[in-house]
Coordinates of C-alpha atoms in Angstrom, one line a residue:
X1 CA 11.5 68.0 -241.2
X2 CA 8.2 69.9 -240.1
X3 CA 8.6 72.7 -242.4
X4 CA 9.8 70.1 -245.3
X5 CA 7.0 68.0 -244.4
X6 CA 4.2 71.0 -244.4
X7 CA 5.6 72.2 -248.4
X8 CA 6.1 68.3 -249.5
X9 CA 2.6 67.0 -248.7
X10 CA 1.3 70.0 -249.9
X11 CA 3.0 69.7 -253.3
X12 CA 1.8 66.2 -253.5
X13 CA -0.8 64.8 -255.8
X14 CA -1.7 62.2 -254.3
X15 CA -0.8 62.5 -250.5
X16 CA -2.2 59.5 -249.2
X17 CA -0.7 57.3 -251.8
X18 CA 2.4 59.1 -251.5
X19 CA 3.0 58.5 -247.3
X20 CA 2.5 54.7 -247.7
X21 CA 5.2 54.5 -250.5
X22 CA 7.6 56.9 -248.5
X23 CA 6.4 54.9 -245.0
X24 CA 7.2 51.6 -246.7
X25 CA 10.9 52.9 -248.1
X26 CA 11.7 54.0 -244.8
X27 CA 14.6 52.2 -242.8
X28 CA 14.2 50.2 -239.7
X29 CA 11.4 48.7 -237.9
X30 CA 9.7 50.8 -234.8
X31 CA 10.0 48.4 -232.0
X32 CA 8.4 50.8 -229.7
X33 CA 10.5 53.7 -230.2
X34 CA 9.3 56.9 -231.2
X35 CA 12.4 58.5 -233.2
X36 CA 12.5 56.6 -236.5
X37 CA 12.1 58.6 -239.3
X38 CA 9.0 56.9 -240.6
X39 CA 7.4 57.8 -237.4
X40 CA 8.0 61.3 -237.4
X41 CA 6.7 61.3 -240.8
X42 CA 3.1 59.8 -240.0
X43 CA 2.9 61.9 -237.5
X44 CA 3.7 65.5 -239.4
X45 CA 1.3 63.7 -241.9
X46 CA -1.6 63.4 -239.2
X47 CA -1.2 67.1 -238.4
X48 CA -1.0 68.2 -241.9
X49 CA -4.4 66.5 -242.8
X50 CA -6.5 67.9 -239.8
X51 CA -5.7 71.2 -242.4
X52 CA -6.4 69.9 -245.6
X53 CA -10.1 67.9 -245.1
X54 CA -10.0 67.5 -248.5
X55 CA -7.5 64.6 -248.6
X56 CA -9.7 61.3 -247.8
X57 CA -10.0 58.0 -248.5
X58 CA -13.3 58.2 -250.7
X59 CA -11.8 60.5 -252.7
X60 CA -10.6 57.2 -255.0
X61 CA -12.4 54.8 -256.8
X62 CA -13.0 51.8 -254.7
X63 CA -10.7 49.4 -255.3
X64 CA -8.1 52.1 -255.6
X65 CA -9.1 52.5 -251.8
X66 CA -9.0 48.7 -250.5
X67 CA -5.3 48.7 -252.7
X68 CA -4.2 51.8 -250.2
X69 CA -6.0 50.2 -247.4
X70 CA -3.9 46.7 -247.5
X71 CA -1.3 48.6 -248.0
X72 CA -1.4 50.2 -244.6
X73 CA -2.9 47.1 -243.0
X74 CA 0.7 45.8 -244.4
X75 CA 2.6 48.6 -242.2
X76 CA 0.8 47.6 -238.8
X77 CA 3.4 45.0 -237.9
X78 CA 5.0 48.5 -236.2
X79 CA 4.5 47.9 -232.3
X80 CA 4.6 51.2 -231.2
X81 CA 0.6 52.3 -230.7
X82 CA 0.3 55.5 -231.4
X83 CA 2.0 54.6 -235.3
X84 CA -0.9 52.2 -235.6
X85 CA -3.2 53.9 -234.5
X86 CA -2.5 57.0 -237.0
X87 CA -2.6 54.2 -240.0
X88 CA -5.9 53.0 -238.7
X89 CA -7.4 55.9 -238.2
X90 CA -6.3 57.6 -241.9
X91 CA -6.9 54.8 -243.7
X92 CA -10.2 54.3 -242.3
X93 CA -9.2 50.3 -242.0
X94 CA -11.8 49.4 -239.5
X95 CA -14.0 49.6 -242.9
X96 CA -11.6 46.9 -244.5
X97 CA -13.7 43.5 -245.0
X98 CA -13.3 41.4 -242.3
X99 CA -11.9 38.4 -244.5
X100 CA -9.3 40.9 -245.2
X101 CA -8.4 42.1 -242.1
X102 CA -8.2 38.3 -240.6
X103 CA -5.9 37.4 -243.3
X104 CA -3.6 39.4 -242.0
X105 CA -3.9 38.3 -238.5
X106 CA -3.6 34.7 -239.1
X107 CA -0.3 36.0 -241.4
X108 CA 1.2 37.5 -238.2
X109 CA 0.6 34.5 -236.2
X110 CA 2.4 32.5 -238.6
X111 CA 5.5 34.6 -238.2
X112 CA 4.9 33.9 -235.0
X113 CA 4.6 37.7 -233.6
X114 CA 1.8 36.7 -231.6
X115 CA 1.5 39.7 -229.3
X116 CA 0.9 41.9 -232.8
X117 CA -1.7 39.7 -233.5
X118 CA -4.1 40.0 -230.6
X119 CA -3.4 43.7 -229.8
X120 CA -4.2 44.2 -233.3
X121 CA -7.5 42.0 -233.5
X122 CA -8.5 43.5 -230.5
X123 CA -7.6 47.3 -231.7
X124 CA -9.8 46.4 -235.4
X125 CA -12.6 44.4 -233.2
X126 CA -12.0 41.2 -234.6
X127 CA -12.3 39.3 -231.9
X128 CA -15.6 37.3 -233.0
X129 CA -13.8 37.1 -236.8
X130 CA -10.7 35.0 -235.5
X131 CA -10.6 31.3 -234.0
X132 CA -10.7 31.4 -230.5
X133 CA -8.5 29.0 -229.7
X134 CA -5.5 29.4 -232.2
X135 CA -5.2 33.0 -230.5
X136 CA -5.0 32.3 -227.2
X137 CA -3.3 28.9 -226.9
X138 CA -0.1 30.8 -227.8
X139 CA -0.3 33.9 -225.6
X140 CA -0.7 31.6 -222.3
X141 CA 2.0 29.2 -223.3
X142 CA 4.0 32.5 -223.4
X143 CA 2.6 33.7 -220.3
X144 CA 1.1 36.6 -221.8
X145 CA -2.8 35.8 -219.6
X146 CA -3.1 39.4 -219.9
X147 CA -3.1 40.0 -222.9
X148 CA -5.5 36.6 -224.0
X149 CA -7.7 38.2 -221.1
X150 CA -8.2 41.8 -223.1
X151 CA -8.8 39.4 -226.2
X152 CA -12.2 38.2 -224.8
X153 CA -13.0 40.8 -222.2
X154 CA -16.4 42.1 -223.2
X155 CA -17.3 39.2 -224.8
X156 CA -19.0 36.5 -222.5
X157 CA -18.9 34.0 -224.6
X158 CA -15.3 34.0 -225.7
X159 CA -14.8 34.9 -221.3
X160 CA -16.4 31.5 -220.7
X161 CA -14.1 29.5 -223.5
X162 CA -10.8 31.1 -222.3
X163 CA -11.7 29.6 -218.4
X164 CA -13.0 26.4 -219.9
X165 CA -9.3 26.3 -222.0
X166 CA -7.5 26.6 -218.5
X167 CA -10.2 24.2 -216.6
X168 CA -9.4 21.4 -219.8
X169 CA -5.4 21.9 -219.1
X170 CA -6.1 21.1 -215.5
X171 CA -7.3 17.9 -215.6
X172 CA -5.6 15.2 -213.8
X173 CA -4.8 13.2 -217.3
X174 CA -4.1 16.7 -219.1
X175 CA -0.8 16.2 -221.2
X176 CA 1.0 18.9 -223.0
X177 CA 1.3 16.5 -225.5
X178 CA -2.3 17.3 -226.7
X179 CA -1.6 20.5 -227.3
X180 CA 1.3 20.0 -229.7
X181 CA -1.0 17.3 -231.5
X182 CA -3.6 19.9 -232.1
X183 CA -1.1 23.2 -232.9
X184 CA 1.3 21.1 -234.7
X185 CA 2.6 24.5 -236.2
X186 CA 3.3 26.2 -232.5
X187 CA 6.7 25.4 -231.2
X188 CA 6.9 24.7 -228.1
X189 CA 10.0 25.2 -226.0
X190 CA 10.5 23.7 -222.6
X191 CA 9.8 27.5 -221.0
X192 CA 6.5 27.9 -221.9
X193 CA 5.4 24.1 -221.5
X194 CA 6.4 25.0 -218.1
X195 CA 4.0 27.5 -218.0
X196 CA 0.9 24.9 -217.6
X197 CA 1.1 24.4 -213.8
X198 CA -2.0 22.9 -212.7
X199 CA -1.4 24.9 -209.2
X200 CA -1.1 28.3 -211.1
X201 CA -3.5 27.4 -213.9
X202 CA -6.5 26.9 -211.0
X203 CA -5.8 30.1 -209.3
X204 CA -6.4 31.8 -213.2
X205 CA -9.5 29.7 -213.3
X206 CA -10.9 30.6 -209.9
X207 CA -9.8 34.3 -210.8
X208 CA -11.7 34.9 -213.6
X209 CA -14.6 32.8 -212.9
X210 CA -15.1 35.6 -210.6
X211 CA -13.8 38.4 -213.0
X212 CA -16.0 37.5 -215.6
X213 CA -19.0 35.7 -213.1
X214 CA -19.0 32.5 -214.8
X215 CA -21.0 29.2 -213.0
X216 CA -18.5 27.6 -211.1
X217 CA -20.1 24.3 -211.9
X218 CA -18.8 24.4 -216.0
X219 CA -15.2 24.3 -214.1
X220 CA -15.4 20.9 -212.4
X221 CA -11.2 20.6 -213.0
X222 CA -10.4 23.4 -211.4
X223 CA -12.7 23.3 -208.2
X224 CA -11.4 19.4 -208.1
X225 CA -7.9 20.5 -207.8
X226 CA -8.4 23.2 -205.5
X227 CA -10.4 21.2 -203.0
X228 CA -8.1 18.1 -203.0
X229 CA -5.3 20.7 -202.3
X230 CA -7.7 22.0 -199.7
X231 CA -7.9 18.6 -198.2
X232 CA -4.4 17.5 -198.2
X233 CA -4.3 21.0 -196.4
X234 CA -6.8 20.2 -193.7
X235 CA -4.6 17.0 -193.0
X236 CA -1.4 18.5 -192.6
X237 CA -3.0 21.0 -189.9
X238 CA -4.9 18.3 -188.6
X239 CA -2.6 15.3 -188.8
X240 CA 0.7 16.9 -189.0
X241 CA 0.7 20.3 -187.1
X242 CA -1.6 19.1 -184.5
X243 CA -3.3 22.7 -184.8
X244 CA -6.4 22.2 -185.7
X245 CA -9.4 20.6 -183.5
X246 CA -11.5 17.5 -184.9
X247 CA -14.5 19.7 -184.2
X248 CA -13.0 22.2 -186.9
X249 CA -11.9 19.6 -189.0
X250 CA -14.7 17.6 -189.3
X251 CA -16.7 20.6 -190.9
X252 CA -14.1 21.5 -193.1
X253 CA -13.5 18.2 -194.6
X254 CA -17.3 17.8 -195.4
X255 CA -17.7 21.3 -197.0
X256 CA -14.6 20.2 -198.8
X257 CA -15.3 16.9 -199.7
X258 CA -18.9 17.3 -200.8
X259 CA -20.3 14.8 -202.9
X260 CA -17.4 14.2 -205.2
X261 CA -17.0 10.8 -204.6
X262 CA -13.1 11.0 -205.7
X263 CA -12.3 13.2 -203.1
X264 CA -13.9 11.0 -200.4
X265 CA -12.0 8.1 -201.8
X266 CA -9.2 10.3 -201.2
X267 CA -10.2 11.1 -197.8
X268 CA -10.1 7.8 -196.8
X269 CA -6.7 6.9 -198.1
X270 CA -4.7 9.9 -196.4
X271 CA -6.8 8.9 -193.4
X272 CA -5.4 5.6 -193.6
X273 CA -2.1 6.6 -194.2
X274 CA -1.4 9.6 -191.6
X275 CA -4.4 8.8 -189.0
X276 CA -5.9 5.1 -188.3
X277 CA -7.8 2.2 -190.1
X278 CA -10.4 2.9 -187.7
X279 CA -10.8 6.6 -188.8
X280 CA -10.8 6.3 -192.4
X281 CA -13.0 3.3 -191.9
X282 CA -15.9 5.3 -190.2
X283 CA -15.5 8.0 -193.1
X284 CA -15.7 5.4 -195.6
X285 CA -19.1 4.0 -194.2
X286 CA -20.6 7.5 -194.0
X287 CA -20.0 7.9 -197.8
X288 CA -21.3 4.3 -198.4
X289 CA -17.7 4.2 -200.6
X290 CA -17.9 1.1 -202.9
X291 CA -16.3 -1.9 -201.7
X292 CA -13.7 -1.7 -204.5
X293 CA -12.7 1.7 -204.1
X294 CA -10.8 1.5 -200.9
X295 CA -7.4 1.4 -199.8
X296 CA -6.3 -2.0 -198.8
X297 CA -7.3 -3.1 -194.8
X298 CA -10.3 -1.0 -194.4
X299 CA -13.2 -3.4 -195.4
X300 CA -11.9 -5.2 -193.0
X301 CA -11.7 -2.3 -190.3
X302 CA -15.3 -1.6 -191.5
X303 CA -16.6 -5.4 -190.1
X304 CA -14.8 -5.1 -187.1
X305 CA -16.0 -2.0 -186.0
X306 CA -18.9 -2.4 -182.9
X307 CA -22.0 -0.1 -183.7
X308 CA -21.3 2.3 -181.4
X309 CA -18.3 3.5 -183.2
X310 CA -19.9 3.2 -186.8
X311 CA -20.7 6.9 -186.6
X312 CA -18.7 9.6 -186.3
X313 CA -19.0 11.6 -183.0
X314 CA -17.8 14.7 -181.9
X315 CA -18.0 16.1 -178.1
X316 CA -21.1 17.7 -176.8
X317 CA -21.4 21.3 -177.3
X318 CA -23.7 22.0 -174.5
X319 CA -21.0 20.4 -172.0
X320 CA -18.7 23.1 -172.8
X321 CA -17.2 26.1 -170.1
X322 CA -17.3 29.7 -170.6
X323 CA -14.3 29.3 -168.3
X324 CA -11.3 27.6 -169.8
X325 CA -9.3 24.9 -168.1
X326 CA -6.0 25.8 -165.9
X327 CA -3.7 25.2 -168.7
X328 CA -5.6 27.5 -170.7
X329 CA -5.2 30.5 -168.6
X330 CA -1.5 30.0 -168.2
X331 CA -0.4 30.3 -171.8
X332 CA -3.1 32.4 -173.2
X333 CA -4.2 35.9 -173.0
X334 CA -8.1 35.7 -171.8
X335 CA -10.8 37.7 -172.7
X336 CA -11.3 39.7 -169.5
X337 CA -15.2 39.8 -169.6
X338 CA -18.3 37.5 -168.0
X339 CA -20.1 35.9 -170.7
X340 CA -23.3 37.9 -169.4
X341 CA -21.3 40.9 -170.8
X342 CA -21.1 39.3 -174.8
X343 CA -24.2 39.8 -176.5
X344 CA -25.8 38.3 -179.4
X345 CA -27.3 40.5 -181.9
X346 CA -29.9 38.3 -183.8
X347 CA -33.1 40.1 -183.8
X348 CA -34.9 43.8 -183.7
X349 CA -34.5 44.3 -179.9
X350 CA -30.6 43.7 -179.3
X351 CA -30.2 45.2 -182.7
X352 CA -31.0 48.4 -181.3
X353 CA -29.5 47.7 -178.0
X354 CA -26.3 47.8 -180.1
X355 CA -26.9 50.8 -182.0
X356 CA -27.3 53.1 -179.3
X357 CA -24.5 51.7 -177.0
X358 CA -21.9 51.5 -180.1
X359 CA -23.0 54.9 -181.8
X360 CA -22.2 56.7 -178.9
X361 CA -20.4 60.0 -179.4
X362 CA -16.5 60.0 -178.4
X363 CA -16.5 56.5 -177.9
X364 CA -13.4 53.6 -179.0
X365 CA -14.9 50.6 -180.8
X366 CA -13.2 47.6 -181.5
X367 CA -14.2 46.1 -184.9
X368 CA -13.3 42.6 -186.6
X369 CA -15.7 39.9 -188.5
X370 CA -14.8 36.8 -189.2
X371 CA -16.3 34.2 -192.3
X372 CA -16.3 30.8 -193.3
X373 CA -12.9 29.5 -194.8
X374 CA -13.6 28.1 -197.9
X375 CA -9.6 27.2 -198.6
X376 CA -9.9 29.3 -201.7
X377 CA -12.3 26.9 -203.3
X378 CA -14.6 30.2 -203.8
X379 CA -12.7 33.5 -204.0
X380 CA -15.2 36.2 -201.9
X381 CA -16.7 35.1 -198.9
X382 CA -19.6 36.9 -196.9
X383 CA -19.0 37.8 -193.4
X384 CA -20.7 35.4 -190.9
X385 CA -20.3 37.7 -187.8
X386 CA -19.5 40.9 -186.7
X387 CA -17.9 41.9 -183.5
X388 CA -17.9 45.3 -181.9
X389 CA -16.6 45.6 -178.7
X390 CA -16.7 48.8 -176.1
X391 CA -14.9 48.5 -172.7
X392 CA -17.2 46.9 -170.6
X393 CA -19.9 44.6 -173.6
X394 CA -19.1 42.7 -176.6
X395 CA -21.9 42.5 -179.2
X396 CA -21.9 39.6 -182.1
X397 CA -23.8 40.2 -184.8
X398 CA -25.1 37.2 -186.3
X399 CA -25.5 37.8 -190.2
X400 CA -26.1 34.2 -190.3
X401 CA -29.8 34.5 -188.7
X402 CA -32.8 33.7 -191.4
X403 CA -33.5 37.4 -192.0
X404 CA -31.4 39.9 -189.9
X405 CA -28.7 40.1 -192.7
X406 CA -31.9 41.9 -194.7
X407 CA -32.8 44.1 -192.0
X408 CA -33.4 47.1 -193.3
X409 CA -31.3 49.5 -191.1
X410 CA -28.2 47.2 -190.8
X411 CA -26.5 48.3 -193.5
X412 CA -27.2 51.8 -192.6
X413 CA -25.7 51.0 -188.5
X414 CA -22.8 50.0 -190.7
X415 CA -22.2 53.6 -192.2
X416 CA -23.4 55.4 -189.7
X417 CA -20.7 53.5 -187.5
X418 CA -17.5 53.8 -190.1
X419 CA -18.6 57.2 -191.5
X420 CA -18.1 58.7 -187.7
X421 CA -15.6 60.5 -187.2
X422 CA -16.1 61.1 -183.4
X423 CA -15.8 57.3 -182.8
X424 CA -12.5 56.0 -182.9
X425 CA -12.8 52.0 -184.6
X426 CA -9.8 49.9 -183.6
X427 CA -9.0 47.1 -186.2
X428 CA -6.3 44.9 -186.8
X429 CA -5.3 44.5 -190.7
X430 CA -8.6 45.6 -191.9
X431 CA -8.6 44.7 -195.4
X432 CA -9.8 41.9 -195.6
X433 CA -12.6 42.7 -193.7
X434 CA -13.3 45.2 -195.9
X435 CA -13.5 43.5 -198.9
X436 CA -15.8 40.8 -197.3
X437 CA -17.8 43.2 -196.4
X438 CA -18.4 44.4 -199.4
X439 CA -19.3 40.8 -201.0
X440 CA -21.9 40.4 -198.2
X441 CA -23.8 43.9 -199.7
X442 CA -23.3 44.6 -202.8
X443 CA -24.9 48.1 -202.3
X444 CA -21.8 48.6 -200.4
X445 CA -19.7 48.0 -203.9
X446 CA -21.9 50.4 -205.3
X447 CA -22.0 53.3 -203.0
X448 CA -18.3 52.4 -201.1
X449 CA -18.0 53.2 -197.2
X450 CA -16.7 56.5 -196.2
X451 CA -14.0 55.6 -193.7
X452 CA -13.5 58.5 -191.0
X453 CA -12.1 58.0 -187.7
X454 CA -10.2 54.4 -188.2
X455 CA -7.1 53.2 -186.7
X456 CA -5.7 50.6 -188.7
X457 CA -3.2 48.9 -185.6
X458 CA -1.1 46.4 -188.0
X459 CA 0.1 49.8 -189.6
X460 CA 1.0 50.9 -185.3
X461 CA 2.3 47.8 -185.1
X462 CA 4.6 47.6 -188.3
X463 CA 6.0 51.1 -187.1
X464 CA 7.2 49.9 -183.9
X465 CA 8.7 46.6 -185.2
X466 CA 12.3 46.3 -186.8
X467 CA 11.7 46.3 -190.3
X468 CA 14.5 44.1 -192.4
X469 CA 16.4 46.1 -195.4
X470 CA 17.4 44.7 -198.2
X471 CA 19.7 45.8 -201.2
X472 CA 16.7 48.3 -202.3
X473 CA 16.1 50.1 -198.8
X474 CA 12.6 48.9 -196.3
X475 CA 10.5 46.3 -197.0
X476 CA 7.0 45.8 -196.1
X477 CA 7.2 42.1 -193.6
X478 CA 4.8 40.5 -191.8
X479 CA 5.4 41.9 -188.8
X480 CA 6.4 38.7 -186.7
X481 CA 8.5 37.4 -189.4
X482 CA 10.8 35.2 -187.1
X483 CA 8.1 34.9 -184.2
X484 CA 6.1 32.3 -183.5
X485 CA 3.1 34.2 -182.9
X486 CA 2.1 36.4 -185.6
X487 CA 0.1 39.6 -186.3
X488 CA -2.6 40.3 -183.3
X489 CA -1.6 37.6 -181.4
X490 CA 1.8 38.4 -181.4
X491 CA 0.9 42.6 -180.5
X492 CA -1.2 40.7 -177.7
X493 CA 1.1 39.2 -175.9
X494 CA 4.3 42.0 -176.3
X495 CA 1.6 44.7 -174.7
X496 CA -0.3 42.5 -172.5
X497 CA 2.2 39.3 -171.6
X498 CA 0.5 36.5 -173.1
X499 CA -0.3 35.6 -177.2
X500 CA -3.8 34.6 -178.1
X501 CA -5.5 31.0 -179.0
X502 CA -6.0 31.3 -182.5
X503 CA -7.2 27.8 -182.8
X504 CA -10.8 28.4 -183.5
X505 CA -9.9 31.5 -186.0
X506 CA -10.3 28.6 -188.9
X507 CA -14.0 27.3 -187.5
X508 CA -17.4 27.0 -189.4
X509 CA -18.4 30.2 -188.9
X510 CA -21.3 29.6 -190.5
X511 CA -22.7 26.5 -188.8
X512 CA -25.0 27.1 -185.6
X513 CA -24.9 27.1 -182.7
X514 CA -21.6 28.6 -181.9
X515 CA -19.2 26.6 -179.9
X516 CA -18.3 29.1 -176.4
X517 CA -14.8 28.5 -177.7
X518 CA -15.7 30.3 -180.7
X519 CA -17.5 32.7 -179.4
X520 CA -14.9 33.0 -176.7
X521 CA -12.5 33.8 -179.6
X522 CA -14.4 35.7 -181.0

């Protein structure tokens, strides 16, 4: 074929006219394979003309050209890429008109090969050319996201009407219905309808509003859904597991709720249905709900309800131990230091108390952070504090202080510290942290720590833990699959006898002061 191929096009008079007749005589379709005799063709003809300059495009009179151009454009149904590339590139048919070009498009979307179409649009830059909507309605019913997210990437205004599609499909009164009423010609089986999951459709929306930093406030469906999700979470924990504190709860269903009056309405009617009338009547008055949006019995509560219980109180901070109660000690591990020993880091002076304690030479630090839960209503959260721990001292670094987060030299403490390869840092599942981290200074994003000296102990742990097979050999578990207690708390209490009190692990740890439970935990 290669020697056939370098005498035949050779011989030819018209070699460009002459591969798009043999190309179109050729049997058999590509599907991605690379054997078929029309591909092996194109490509002896793509090394041929890198030999024979001569053999262009311009060479013919113009509409000869546009004739040999839509007849190529007419070969790119072929899926396998480097075959349409080669016909792109020697037919020059990013110079087609547009009008052309689209034509064809909206041809393969009415055969319905709607992957060809938008890896094609995409491959001639067509993507301001086409209509939006009639491109990527089809992909995501298919569950081909992907591919509708390449269509727009790079193009911020076609970014923000892809999420604002998923945000319209997860509105409470969305029907799929609408759909087939406005793409009467897409048919629809019961597969992809199933597609549109309002649960799966918000984590997309929440995704990409990050992906392509897009206002969260054009995506009010979305956030709704997420944060009533959030909420009927917070009750269960509260309510139903019993393992959550009303301190805790109380801050998470404000930050929840907000000022989205729906959500408080429906506050008040899983309070009345898995707490008490009472309860759901103080939330209701400190929302000033309307008198006709609530659940049945609790005006009534409301009238009945002496001043002194109008509010909603929580227990006095400043009443609180350093020293737990009796029970306490007996089922959890306790942190075996005077509170004198844990310091807060909040201004210049224990700053650099820190530094030069912590950045000591052959010395074991123990890192973690924690942040504000935000019950995936934003996707990146900022750390709130940072704890290093040495033997003997804790120190807390309070990135929530008006100012200290800026300080200058914090950031470099922070490389300085990692980068260190003569001090060992002990974390647990680090990750995360990481990745918060990085949210909380972006210069860190930029210029990415250098990690030396780290000991990662959920990878210690994992090794010392039976890890369940499967058909396929290992699998990765959480290590305290069928424990109660799980990851640090669980490698606390088989080294050291007793698991840890995770309850204040989902706290505001953003909101000031600090309970000494939280900073207890912490």
């Amino acid at each position: 074929l290669h020697l056939a191929a370098i005498q035949g096009f050779s011989k030819l008079s018209e070699p460009l006219e002459a591969l798009l007749t043999i190309l179109e005589s050729c049997p058999g379709k590509q599907k991605g394979r690379n054997h078929t005799l029309g591909y092996h063709i194109l490509m002896e003809f793509q090394t041929w003309i890198k030999e024979h300059p001569q053999v262009k495009l311009s060479s013919f009179s113009e509409d000869k050209a546009v004739d040999l151009q839509r007849r190529a454009l007419g070969l790119l149904s072929d899926t396998n890429p480097t075959f349409r590339d080669s016909l792109i590139n020697i037919y020059q048919l990013k110079s087609l008109d547009p009008s052309i070009l689209c034509l064809y498009i909206v041809k393969l979307q009415a055969l319905n090969c709607y992957k060809e179409a938008i890896t094609l649009s995409i491959k001639l830059g067509l993507q301001t050319e086409l209509n939006t909507m009639e491109m990527l309605v089809p992909l995501i019913l298919q569950d081909k996201l992907p591919l509708a997210e390449s269509f727009v990437k790079g193009h911020s205004d076609l970014e923000r009407q892809l999420v604002l599609l998923l945000d319209s499909w997860c509105h409470p009164d969305f029907n799929v219905e609408d759909i087939r009423k406005q793409f009467p010609h897409l048919s629809l089986s019961k597969h992809y309808t199933a597609q549109i999951q309002p649960k799966m459709l918000t984590r997309h929306v929440l995704r990409l509003m990050e992906k392509f930093k897009i206002d969260q406030r054009v995506c009010p469906n979305a956030l709704h859904k997420r944060r009533l999700d959030s909420l009927r979470y917070l009750m269960f924990k509260t309510f139903g597991e019993k393992t959550m504190t009303e301190e805790n709860w109380t801050d998470h269903v404000q930050y929840v709720v907000a000022d989205d009056l729906l959500l408080q309405v429906h506050l008040v009617q899983m309070l009345v249905k898995y707490c008490s009338l009472q309860k759901a009547s103080q939330w209701s008055l400190r929302y000033n709900i309307p008198k006709d949006q609530l659940p049945l019995g609790v005006w009534e509560a409301q009238q009945s309800l002496p001043p002194d219980l109008q509010q909603i109180c929580l227990n006095d901070i400043t009443q609180e131990q350093w020293v737990p109660p009796q029970s306490h000690w007996q089922k959890f591990y306790q942190v075996p230091l005077t509170k004198d020993k844990v310091h807060f880091v909040d201004r210049p002076e224990t700053f650099h108390e820190c530094q030069s304690i912590v950045l000591k030479e052959g010395g074991i630090v123990g890192v973690d952070m924690e942040w504000q839960p935000t019950f995936g209503c934003i996707s990146t959260q900022t750390v709130a504090l940072i704890q290093l721990a040495v033997l003997d001292q804790v120190f807390l670094l309070d990135l929530c202080a008006r100012g200290f987060c800026q300080q200058s030299d914090l950031v470099g403490f922070i490389r300085a510290l990692f980068s260190n390869r003569n001090i060992l840092k002990l974390g647990y599942s680090m990750t995360g942290d990481l990745k918060c981290l990085s949210a909380t200074w972006p210069e860190l994003s930029e210029e990415p720590l250098r990690m030396e000296g780290m000991l990662d102990l959920l990878r210690v742990h994992q090794k010392c833990q039976k890890v369940n097979r499967v058909q396929n050999g290992p699998r990765e578990v959480l290590v305290g699959e069928d424990s109660a207690e799980k990851g640090l708390s669980l490698l606390v209490q088989q080294v050291l006898g007793k698991p840890l009190d995770k309850t204040e692990q989902m706290s505001n740890w953003e909101k000031r002061p600090l309970r000494i439970s939280q900073i207890r935990y912490a």
